[in-house]
mmCIF file of C-alpha atoms in Angstrom:
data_model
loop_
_atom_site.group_PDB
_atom_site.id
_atom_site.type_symbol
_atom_site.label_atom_id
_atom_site.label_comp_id
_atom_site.label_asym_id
_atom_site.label_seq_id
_atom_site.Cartn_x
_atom_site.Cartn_y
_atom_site.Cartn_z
ATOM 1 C CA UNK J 1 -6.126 -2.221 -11.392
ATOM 2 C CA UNK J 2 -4.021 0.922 -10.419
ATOM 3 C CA UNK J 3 -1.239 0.552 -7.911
ATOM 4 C CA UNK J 4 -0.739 2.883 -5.165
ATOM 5 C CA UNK J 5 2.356 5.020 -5.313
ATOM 6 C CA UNK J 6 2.614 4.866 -2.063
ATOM 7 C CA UNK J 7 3.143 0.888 -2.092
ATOM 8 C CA UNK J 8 5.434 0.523 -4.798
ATOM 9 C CA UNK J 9 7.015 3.754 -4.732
ATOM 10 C CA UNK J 10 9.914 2.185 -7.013
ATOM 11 C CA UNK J 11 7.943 1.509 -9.706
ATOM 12 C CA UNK J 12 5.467 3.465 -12.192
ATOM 13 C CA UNK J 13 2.291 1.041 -12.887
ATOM 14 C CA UNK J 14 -0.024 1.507 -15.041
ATOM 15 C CA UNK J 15 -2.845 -0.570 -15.074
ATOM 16 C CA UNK J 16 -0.802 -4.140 -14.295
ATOM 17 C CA UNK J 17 2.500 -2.725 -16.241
ATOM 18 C CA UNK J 18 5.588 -1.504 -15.028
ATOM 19 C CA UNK J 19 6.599 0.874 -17.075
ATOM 20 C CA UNK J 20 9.588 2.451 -15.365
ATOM 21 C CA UNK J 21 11.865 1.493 -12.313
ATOM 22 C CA UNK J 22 12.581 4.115 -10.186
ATOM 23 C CA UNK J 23 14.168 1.277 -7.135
ATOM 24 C CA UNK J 24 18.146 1.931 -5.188
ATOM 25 C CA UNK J 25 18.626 -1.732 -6.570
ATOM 26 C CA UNK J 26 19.293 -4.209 -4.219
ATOM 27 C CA UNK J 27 16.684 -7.342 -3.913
ATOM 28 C CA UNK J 28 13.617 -6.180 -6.571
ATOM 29 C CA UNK J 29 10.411 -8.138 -6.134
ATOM 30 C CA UNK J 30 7.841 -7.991 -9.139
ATOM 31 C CA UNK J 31 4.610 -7.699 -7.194
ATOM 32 C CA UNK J 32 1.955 -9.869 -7.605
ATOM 33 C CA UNK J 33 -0.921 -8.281 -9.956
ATOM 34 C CA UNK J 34 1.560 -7.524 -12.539
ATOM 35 C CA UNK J 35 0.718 -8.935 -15.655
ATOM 36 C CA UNK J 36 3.754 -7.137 -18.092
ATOM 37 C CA UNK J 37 7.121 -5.279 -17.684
ATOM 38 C CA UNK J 38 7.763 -2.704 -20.277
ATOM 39 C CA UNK J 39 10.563 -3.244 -22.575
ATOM 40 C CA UNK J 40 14.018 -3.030 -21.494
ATOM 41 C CA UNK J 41 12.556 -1.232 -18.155
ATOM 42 C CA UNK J 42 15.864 -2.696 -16.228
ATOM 43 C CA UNK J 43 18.200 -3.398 -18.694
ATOM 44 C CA UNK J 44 21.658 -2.417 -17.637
ATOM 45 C CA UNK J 45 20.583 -1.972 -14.474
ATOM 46 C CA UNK J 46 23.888 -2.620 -12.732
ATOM 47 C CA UNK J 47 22.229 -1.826 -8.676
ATOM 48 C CA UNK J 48 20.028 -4.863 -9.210
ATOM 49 C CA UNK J 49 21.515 -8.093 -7.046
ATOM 50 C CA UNK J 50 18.635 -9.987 -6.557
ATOM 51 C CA UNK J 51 14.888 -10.788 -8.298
ATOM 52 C CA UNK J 52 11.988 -11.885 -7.632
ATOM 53 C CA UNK J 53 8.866 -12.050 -10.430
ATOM 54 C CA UNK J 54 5.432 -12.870 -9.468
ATOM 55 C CA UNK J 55 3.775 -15.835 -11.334
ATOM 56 C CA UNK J 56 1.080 -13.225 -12.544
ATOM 57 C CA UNK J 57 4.184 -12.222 -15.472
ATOM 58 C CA UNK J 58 4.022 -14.756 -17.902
ATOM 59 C CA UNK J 59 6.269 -14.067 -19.953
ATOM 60 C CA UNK J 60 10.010 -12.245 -19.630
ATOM 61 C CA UNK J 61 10.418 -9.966 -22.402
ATOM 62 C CA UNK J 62 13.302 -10.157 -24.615
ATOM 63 C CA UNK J 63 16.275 -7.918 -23.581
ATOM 64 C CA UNK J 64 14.453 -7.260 -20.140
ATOM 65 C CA UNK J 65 17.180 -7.597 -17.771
ATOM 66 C CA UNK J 66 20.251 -7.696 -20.188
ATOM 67 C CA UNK J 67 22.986 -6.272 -18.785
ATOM 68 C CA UNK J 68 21.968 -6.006 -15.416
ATOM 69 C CA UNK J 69 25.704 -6.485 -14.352
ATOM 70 C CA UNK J 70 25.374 -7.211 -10.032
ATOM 71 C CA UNK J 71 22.264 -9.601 -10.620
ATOM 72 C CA UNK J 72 23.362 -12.662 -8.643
ATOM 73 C CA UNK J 73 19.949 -14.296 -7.958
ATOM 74 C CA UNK J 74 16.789 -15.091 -10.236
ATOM 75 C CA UNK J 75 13.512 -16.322 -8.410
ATOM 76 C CA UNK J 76 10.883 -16.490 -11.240
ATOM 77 C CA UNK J 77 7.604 -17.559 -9.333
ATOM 78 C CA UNK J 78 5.002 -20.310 -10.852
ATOM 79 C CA UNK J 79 2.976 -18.671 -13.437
ATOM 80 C CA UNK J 80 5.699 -17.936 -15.042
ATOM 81 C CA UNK J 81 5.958 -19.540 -19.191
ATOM 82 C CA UNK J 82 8.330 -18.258 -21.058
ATOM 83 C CA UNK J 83 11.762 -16.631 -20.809
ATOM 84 C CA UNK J 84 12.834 -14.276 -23.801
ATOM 85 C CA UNK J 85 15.200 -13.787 -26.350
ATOM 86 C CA UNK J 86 18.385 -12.660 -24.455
ATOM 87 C CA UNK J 87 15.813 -11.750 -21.375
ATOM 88 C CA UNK J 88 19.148 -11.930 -18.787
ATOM 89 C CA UNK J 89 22.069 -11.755 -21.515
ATOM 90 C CA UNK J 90 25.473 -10.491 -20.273
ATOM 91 C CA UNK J 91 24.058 -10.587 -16.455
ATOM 92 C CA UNK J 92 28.090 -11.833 -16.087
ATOM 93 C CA UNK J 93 27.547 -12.152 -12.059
ATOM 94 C CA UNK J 94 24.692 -14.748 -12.076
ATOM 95 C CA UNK J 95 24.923 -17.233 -9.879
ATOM 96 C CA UNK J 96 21.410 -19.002 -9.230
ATOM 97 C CA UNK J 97 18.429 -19.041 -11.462
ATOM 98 C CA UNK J 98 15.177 -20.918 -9.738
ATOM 99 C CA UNK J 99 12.471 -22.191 -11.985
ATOM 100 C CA UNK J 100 9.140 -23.009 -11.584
ATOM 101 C CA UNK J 101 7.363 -25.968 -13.032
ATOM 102 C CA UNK J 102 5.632 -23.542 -15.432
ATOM 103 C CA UNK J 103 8.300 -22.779 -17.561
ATOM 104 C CA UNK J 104 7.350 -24.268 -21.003
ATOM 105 C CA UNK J 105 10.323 -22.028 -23.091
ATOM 106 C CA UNK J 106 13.708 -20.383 -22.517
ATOM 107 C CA UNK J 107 14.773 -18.360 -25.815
ATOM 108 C CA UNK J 108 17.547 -18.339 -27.577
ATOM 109 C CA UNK J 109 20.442 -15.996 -25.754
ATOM 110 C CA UNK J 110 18.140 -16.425 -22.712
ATOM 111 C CA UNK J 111 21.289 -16.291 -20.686
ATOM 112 C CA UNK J 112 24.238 -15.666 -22.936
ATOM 113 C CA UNK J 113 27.569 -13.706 -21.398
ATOM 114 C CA UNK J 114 26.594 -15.133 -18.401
ATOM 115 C CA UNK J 115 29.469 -17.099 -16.051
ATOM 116 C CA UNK J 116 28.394 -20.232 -14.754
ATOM 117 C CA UNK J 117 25.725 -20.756 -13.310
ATOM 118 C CA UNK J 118 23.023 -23.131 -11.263
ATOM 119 C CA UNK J 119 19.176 -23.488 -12.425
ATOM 120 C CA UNK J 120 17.212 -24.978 -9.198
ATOM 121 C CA UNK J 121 14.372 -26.484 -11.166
ATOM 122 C CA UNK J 122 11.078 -27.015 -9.162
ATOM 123 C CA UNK J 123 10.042 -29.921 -11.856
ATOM 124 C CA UNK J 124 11.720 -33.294 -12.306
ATOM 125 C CA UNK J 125 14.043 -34.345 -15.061
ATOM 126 C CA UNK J 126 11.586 -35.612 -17.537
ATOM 127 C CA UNK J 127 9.558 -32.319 -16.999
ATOM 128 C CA UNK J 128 12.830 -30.506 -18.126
ATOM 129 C CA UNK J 129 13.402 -32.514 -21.156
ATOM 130 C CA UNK J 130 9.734 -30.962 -22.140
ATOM 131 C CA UNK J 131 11.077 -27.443 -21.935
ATOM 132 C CA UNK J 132 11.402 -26.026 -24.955
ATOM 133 C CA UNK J 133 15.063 -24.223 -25.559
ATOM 134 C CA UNK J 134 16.432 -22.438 -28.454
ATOM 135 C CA UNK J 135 19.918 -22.588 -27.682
ATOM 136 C CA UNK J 136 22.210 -25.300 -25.218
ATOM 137 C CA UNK J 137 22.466 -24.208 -21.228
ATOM 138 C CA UNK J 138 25.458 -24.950 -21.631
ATOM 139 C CA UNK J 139 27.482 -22.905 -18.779
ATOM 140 C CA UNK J 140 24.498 -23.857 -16.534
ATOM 141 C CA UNK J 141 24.480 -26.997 -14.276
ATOM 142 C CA UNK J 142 20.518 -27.740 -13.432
ATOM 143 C CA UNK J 143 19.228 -29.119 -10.346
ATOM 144 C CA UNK J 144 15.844 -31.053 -10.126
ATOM 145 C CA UNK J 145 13.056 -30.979 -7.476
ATOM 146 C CA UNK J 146 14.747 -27.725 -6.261
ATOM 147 C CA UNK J 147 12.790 -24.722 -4.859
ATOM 148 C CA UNK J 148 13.246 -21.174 -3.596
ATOM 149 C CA UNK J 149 12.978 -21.136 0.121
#
């Protein structure tokens, strides 16, 4: 499925990847119907304060958003798996990450160089205790049963 480039005029799809970001920053939303973000399409990105990635992205690539300096807010929708090696490393103004049930693995550096931080996670505790992670959250505090609204 091609995009219109007249409906995501930020972004260059092809087929269900983006493959460059074009955006002013600001609040990004990953459009449903894309499946894959090229590699390090936003990283250092330092306009980016807010994202949103459709559940149709399964995975975060490694080194995706590293860097991305102003990112405060992380929505990652359900259908999203996995979270990359060092995916949001050294995004130093993070504040809130939300989580979907989904999430089965969070890499190793997922979120290194990053202040602290909360994880709203839409699963219970036990459910989190089944996520696999490479490396300690440790500068995050996570909170349970906790969507995006």
């Amino acid at each position: 499925m091609m995009y219109e480039l007249n409906k995501y005029t930020e972004f260059r799809i092809d087929d269900t990847m983006i493959m460059e970001y074009f955006g002013d920053g600001g609040s990004v939303i990953i459009p449903e119907g894309v499946t894959d973000i090229f590699f390090e399409v936003f990283c250092a990105n330092d306009s980016i304060t807010a994202l949103q990635i459709a559940g149709t992205v399964d995975d975060i690539t490694p080194f995706l958003f590293e860097g991305c300096l102003a990112l405060k807010r992380v929505v990652l929708c359900e259908g999203v798996t996995k979270i990359g090696l060092s995916s949001f490393k050294d995004c130093a103004a993070l504040e809130r990450v939300f989580l979907p049930k989904s999430i089965s693995s969070i890499a190793k550096g997922a979120f290194d160089g990053c202040g602290a931080f909360v994880i709203h996670y839409a699963g219970n505790e036990q459910m989190w205790k089944e996520v696999k992670r490479e490396a300690p959250l440790d500068n995050a505090t996570v909170i349970f049963n906790s969507t995006y609204s």
